[in-house]
mmCIF file of C-alpha atoms in Angstrom:
data_model
loop_
_atom_site.group_PDB
_atom_site.id
_atom_site.type_symbol
_atom_site.label_atom_id
_atom_site.label_comp_id
_atom_site.label_asym_id
_atom_site.label_seq_id
_atom_site.Cartn_x
_atom_site.Cartn_y
_atom_site.Cartn_z
ATOM 1 C CA MET A 236 38.083 9.462 55.766
ATOM 2 C CA SER A 237 39.714 7.754 52.787
ATOM 3 C CA ALA A 238 43.308 6.542 52.740
ATOM 4 C CA ALA A 239 46.120 9.059 52.725
ATOM 5 C CA VAL A 240 47.554 10.017 49.361
ATOM 6 C CA LEU A 241 50.367 12.127 50.835
ATOM 7 C CA GLU A 242 51.957 11.885 54.279
ATOM 8 C CA THR A 243 54.877 13.097 56.323
ATOM 9 C CA ALA A 244 56.176 11.277 59.388
ATOM 10 C CA GLY A 245 58.463 13.086 61.817
ATOM 11 C CA LEU A 246 59.564 15.446 59.041
ATOM 12 C CA SER A 247 62.240 17.993 59.871
ATOM 13 C CA ALA A 248 63.913 20.398 57.466
ATOM 14 C CA GLY A 249 65.765 23.692 57.344
ATOM 15 C CA TYR A 250 68.600 25.650 55.848
ATOM 16 C CA GLY A 251 72.138 25.001 56.977
ATOM 17 C CA LYS A 252 72.154 24.714 60.752
ATOM 18 C CA LYS A 253 68.764 26.419 61.097
ATOM 19 C CA THR A 254 65.779 24.097 61.592
ATOM 20 C CA ALA A 255 62.560 25.569 60.185
ATOM 21 C CA VAL A 256 60.332 22.468 60.423
ATOM 22 C CA ALA A 257 60.595 20.046 63.339
ATOM 23 C CA ASP A 258 59.009 16.603 63.606
ATOM 24 C CA VAL A 259 55.856 17.311 61.571
ATOM 25 C CA ASP A 260 53.289 14.599 60.939
ATOM 26 C CA LEU A 261 50.856 15.410 58.146
ATOM 27 C CA SER A 262 48.271 13.348 56.303
ATOM 28 C CA LEU A 263 46.379 14.389 53.160
ATOM 29 C CA ALA A 264 43.492 12.123 52.216
ATOM 30 C CA GLU A 265 42.162 11.395 48.740
ATOM 31 C CA ARG A 266 39.971 14.286 47.487
ATOM 32 C CA GLU A 267 40.712 16.345 50.608
ATOM 33 C CA VAL A 268 41.600 20.038 50.879
ATOM 34 C CA LEU A 269 44.076 20.510 53.736
ATOM 35 C CA VAL A 270 44.921 24.128 54.585
ATOM 36 C CA VAL A 271 48.104 24.866 56.544
ATOM 37 C CA LEU A 272 47.904 28.093 58.544
ATOM 38 C CA GLY A 273 50.410 30.052 60.595
ATOM 39 C CA HIS A 274 52.355 33.288 60.905
ATOM 40 C CA ASN A 275 55.347 34.184 58.747
ATOM 41 C CA GLY A 276 58.311 32.143 59.909
ATOM 42 C CA ALA A 277 56.177 29.264 61.179
ATOM 43 C CA GLY A 278 57.796 26.864 58.686
ATOM 44 C CA LYS A 279 54.889 26.504 56.258
ATOM 45 C CA THR A 280 56.776 27.116 53.015
ATOM 46 C CA THR A 281 59.732 25.020 54.164
ATOM 47 C CA LEU A 282 57.335 22.154 54.832
ATOM 48 C CA LEU A 283 56.007 22.319 51.270
ATOM 49 C CA ARG A 284 59.489 22.590 49.790
ATOM 50 C CA ALA A 285 60.637 19.522 51.720
ATOM 51 C CA ILE A 286 57.585 17.534 50.634
ATOM 52 C CA PHE A 287 58.046 18.440 46.966
ATOM 53 C CA GLY A 288 61.773 17.744 46.936
ATOM 54 C CA LEU A 289 63.059 21.299 46.585
ATOM 55 C CA ILE A 290 65.067 20.778 49.772
ATOM 56 C CA VAL A 291 66.204 17.533 51.381
ATOM 57 C CA PRO A 292 64.693 16.853 54.832
ATOM 58 C CA SER A 293 67.087 16.475 57.731
ATOM 59 C CA ALA A 294 64.898 13.803 59.348
ATOM 60 C CA GLY A 295 61.649 11.941 58.842
ATOM 61 C CA ARG A 296 59.858 10.647 55.754
ATOM 62 C CA VAL A 297 57.571 11.761 52.958
ATOM 63 C CA LEU A 298 55.192 9.131 51.554
ATOM 64 C CA TYR A 299 53.072 9.257 48.410
ATOM 65 C CA ARG A 300 50.439 6.543 48.127
ATOM 66 C CA GLY A 301 52.317 4.569 50.737
ATOM 67 C CA ARG A 302 55.687 4.788 48.945
ATOM 68 C CA VAL A 303 58.614 6.626 50.484
ATOM 69 C CA ILE A 304 59.629 9.571 48.277
ATOM 70 C CA THR A 305 61.755 11.478 50.800
ATOM 71 C CA GLY A 306 64.216 13.744 48.982
ATOM 72 C CA ARG A 307 63.013 12.707 45.533
ATOM 73 C CA GLY A 308 63.458 15.517 43.003
ATOM 74 C CA PRO A 309 60.641 17.741 41.716
ATOM 75 C CA ALA A 310 60.765 16.357 38.155
ATOM 76 C CA ALA A 311 60.082 12.819 39.380
ATOM 77 C CA ASN A 312 57.302 14.090 41.628
ATOM 78 C CA VAL A 313 55.629 15.935 38.755
ATOM 79 C CA ALA A 314 55.837 12.837 36.555
ATOM 80 C CA ASP A 315 54.245 10.832 39.376
ATOM 81 C CA GLY A 316 51.233 13.152 39.730
ATOM 82 C CA ILE A 317 52.273 15.835 42.229
ATOM 83 C CA ALA A 318 52.142 19.518 41.233
ATOM 84 C CA PHE A 319 53.496 22.540 43.095
ATOM 85 C CA VAL A 320 52.563 26.211 42.629
ATOM 86 C CA PRO A 321 55.096 28.365 44.505
ATOM 87 C CA GLN A 322 54.744 31.917 45.756
ATOM 88 C CA GLY A 323 55.454 34.343 42.939
ATOM 89 C CA HIS A 324 53.685 32.119 40.408
ATOM 90 C CA GLY A 325 56.755 30.636 38.647
ATOM 91 C CA LEU A 326 55.680 31.894 35.220
ATOM 92 C CA PHE A 327 57.671 32.694 32.075
ATOM 93 C CA PRO A 328 56.746 36.406 31.776
ATOM 94 C CA THR A 329 57.897 36.971 28.177
ATOM 95 C CA LEU A 330 55.978 33.965 26.838
ATOM 96 C CA SER A 331 52.272 33.845 26.001
ATOM 97 C CA ILE A 332 49.627 32.226 28.157
ATOM 98 C CA ARG A 333 49.405 29.401 25.626
ATOM 99 C CA ASP A 334 53.152 28.809 25.693
ATOM 100 C CA ASN A 335 53.245 28.846 29.490
ATOM 101 C CA LEU A 336 50.493 26.260 29.607
ATOM 102 C CA GLY A 337 52.367 24.148 27.081
ATOM 103 C CA LEU A 338 55.439 24.217 29.300
ATOM 104 C CA GLY A 339 53.273 23.031 32.183
ATOM 105 C CA ALA A 340 52.685 19.844 30.189
ATOM 106 C CA TYR A 341 56.382 19.083 29.647
ATOM 107 C CA VAL A 342 56.072 15.598 31.161
ATOM 108 C CA ILE A 343 53.372 14.607 28.630
ATOM 109 C CA ASP A 344 54.300 13.393 25.153
ATOM 110 C CA ASP A 345 50.722 12.744 23.978
ATOM 111 C CA ARG A 346 49.529 15.726 21.923
ATOM 112 C CA GLU A 347 45.850 14.837 22.216
ATOM 113 C CA ARG A 348 46.118 14.573 25.980
ATOM 114 C CA ILE A 349 47.780 17.992 26.114
ATOM 115 C CA GLU A 350 44.931 19.514 24.109
ATOM 116 C CA ARG A 351 42.376 17.911 26.425
ATOM 117 C CA GLN A 352 44.101 19.345 29.471
ATOM 118 C CA LEU A 353 44.352 22.729 27.799
ATOM 119 C CA GLU A 354 40.590 22.696 27.327
ATOM 120 C CA VAL A 355 40.144 21.753 31.014
ATOM 121 C CA VAL A 356 42.199 24.789 32.047
ATOM 122 C CA TYR A 357 40.386 27.137 29.652
ATOM 123 C CA ARG A 358 36.997 25.995 30.967
ATOM 124 C CA LEU A 359 38.126 26.572 34.537
ATOM 125 C CA PHE A 360 39.713 29.955 33.777
ATOM 126 C CA PRO A 361 37.883 31.488 30.764
ATOM 127 C CA VAL A 362 39.991 34.659 30.941
ATOM 128 C CA LEU A 363 43.044 32.599 29.955
ATOM 129 C CA ARG A 364 41.292 31.469 26.776
ATOM 130 C CA GLU A 365 40.313 35.054 25.993
ATOM 131 C CA ARG A 366 43.921 36.240 26.374
ATOM 132 C CA THR A 367 45.741 33.126 25.210
ATOM 133 C CA SER A 368 48.230 35.081 23.064
ATOM 134 C CA GLN A 369 48.972 37.697 25.727
ATOM 135 C CA ARG A 370 52.374 37.670 27.419
ATOM 136 C CA ALA A 371 52.193 36.313 30.961
ATOM 137 C CA GLY A 372 54.139 39.235 32.406
ATOM 138 C CA THR A 373 51.421 41.693 31.339
ATOM 139 C CA LEU A 374 48.625 39.916 33.225
ATOM 140 C CA SER A 375 47.160 41.166 36.488
ATOM 141 C CA GLY A 376 48.189 39.472 39.720
ATOM 142 C CA GLY A 377 44.990 37.464 39.854
ATOM 143 C CA GLN A 378 45.315 36.360 36.238
ATOM 144 C CA GLN A 379 48.927 35.332 36.838
ATOM 145 C CA GLN A 380 47.818 33.193 39.757
ATOM 146 C CA MET A 381 45.181 31.559 37.577
ATOM 147 C CA LEU A 382 47.820 30.868 34.940
ATOM 148 C CA ALA A 383 50.201 29.389 37.514
ATOM 149 C CA ILE A 384 47.477 27.037 38.743
ATOM 150 C CA GLY A 385 46.565 26.263 35.137
ATOM 151 C CA MET A 386 50.160 25.296 34.372
ATOM 152 C CA ALA A 387 50.120 22.903 37.323
ATOM 153 C CA LEU A 388 46.882 21.343 36.071
ATOM 154 C CA MET A 389 48.274 20.652 32.606
ATOM 155 C CA HIS A 390 49.558 17.239 33.670
ATOM 156 C CA ALA A 391 46.347 16.342 35.566
ATOM 157 C CA PRO A 392 47.963 15.979 39.001
ATOM 158 C CA GLN A 393 46.496 13.811 41.719
ATOM 159 C CA VAL A 394 47.937 16.129 44.379
ATOM 160 C CA LEU A 395 48.132 19.917 44.005
ATOM 161 C CA ILE A 396 50.377 21.812 46.424
ATOM 162 C CA LEU A 397 49.802 25.579 46.663
ATOM 163 C CA ASP A 398 51.991 28.054 48.541
ATOM 164 C CA GLU A 399 49.909 31.100 49.538
ATOM 165 C CA PRO A 400 47.848 31.524 46.364
ATOM 166 C CA SER A 401 46.173 34.632 47.820
ATOM 167 C CA ILE A 402 49.368 36.588 48.441
ATOM 168 C CA GLY A 403 49.295 40.094 46.985
ATOM 169 C CA LEU A 404 45.737 39.796 45.662
ATOM 170 C CA ALA A 405 42.759 42.052 46.351
ATOM 171 C CA PRO A 406 40.019 40.411 48.447
ATOM 172 C CA THR A 407 37.648 39.970 45.485
ATOM 173 C CA LEU A 408 40.380 38.213 43.512
ATOM 174 C CA VAL A 409 41.210 36.028 46.514
ATOM 175 C CA GLU A 410 37.587 34.877 46.567
ATOM 176 C CA THR A 411 37.790 34.037 42.846
ATOM 177 C CA VAL A 412 41.005 32.050 43.292
ATOM 178 C CA MET A 413 39.649 30.195 46.327
ATOM 179 C CA HIS A 414 36.499 29.309 44.411
ATOM 180 C CA SER A 415 38.643 27.945 41.587
ATOM 181 C CA ILE A 416 40.616 25.814 44.039
ATOM 182 C CA ARG A 417 37.420 24.315 45.411
ATOM 183 C CA GLU A 418 36.189 23.673 41.858
ATOM 184 C CA ILE A 419 39.392 21.812 41.029
ATOM 185 C CA ASN A 420 38.848 19.628 44.075
ATOM 186 C CA HIS A 421 35.170 19.006 43.305
ATOM 187 C CA GLN A 422 35.411 18.506 39.544
ATOM 188 C CA PHE A 423 38.574 16.428 39.325
ATOM 189 C CA GLY A 424 38.904 14.888 42.794
ATOM 190 C CA THR A 425 42.348 16.460 43.162
ATOM 191 C CA ALA A 426 43.725 16.336 46.704
ATOM 192 C CA ILE A 427 44.965 19.810 47.649
ATOM 193 C CA LEU A 428 47.587 20.844 50.199
ATOM 194 C CA MET A 429 47.536 24.621 50.565
ATOM 195 C CA VAL A 430 49.539 26.989 52.738
ATOM 196 C CA GLU A 431 47.708 30.224 53.533
ATOM 197 C CA GLN A 432 47.767 33.256 55.821
ATOM 198 C CA ASN A 433 44.324 34.505 54.807
ATOM 199 C CA VAL A 434 42.380 32.604 57.444
ATOM 200 C CA LYS A 435 38.970 34.139 56.754
ATOM 201 C CA LEU A 436 38.858 33.272 53.053
ATOM 202 C CA SER A 437 40.651 29.924 53.235
ATOM 203 C CA LEU A 438 38.544 28.306 55.982
ATOM 204 C CA PRO A 439 35.463 27.852 53.743
ATOM 205 C CA VAL A 440 37.660 25.993 51.235
ATOM 206 C CA ALA A 441 39.179 23.636 53.795
ATOM 207 C CA ASP A 442 38.066 20.154 54.751
ATOM 208 C CA ARG A 443 40.715 20.151 57.479
ATOM 209 C CA CYS A 444 43.262 22.604 58.873
ATOM 210 C CA LEU A 445 46.778 22.277 60.218
ATOM 211 C CA ILE A 446 48.231 25.189 62.192
ATOM 212 C CA MET A 447 51.994 25.559 62.477
ATOM 213 C CA LYS A 448 53.912 27.565 65.061
ATOM 214 C CA THR A 449 57.702 27.858 65.307
ATOM 215 C CA GLY A 450 58.236 24.842 63.072
ATOM 216 C CA GLY A 451 55.784 22.434 64.680
ATOM 217 C CA THR A 452 52.075 21.709 64.535
ATOM 218 C CA VAL A 453 49.718 22.984 67.233
ATOM 219 C CA TYR A 454 46.363 22.112 65.627
ATOM 220 C CA ASP A 455 45.136 19.415 63.250
ATOM 221 C CA GLY A 456 41.399 19.230 62.831
ATOM 222 C CA GLU A 457 38.208 20.557 61.295
ATOM 223 C CA PRO A 458 38.026 24.213 60.224
ATOM 224 C CA GLY A 459 34.755 24.907 62.076
ATOM 225 C CA PRO A 460 36.216 25.664 65.535
ATOM 226 C CA LEU A 461 38.692 28.122 63.974
ATOM 227 C CA GLU A 462 35.853 30.363 62.799
ATOM 228 C CA ASP A 463 35.669 31.499 66.425
ATOM 229 C CA HIS A 464 38.336 34.231 66.625
ATOM 230 C CA VAL A 465 39.027 33.574 70.302
ATOM 231 C CA GLU A 466 39.585 29.873 69.623
ATOM 232 C CA LEU A 467 41.771 30.658 66.601
ATOM 233 C CA MET A 468 44.017 33.015 68.591
ATOM 234 C CA LYS A 469 44.858 30.193 71.012
ATOM 235 C CA TYR A 470 47.060 28.739 68.283
ATOM 236 C CA PHE A 471 48.749 31.928 67.045
#
């Protein structure tokens, strides 16, 4: 496996006196798709928020390409090539698709580069091109998820962090979104760290899986063994 692009070492984080993530070691390699699984309350979202700088860890370190970025703010992380798509999409519902995508490129001051990235997003998600003038708030749930991912891609990130991209979507739309995530990884070499609860549809996307339980990790390995339901239930 290639060198790690994103790592945590002994990372702990929480809210007030409550610890939600305890002593987590994580390593995301170049061009890898790492899927983090676990029940609600396992600490998955808190882990992502601590990595991206939305909350300050209480212990441990976050490293990006070997550099310590623990507690660094989201704006600096975006400028450095890390993108985050939260639950709930994070869209501007009254603005058009085109305007939302433009806001996703706020760290870029090169107009030609913005147009190139816009074309990348439109090729990946043709429905966004077809509806480019439509207000984001009128899109279906699946289309909103595509737009949220498209916004994150507007600055050509090296690492894409996704928090439950399948949440609230019908199974057919989940398959479409998962296919798009794999395409992003294959076409652009983007390393992807994704939290998911939909085990069945996320395993085929994963190169490696991490399972969290009560704030810690109980599995870190290949997705293949987890296709056996009995084996999977050992960790839940």
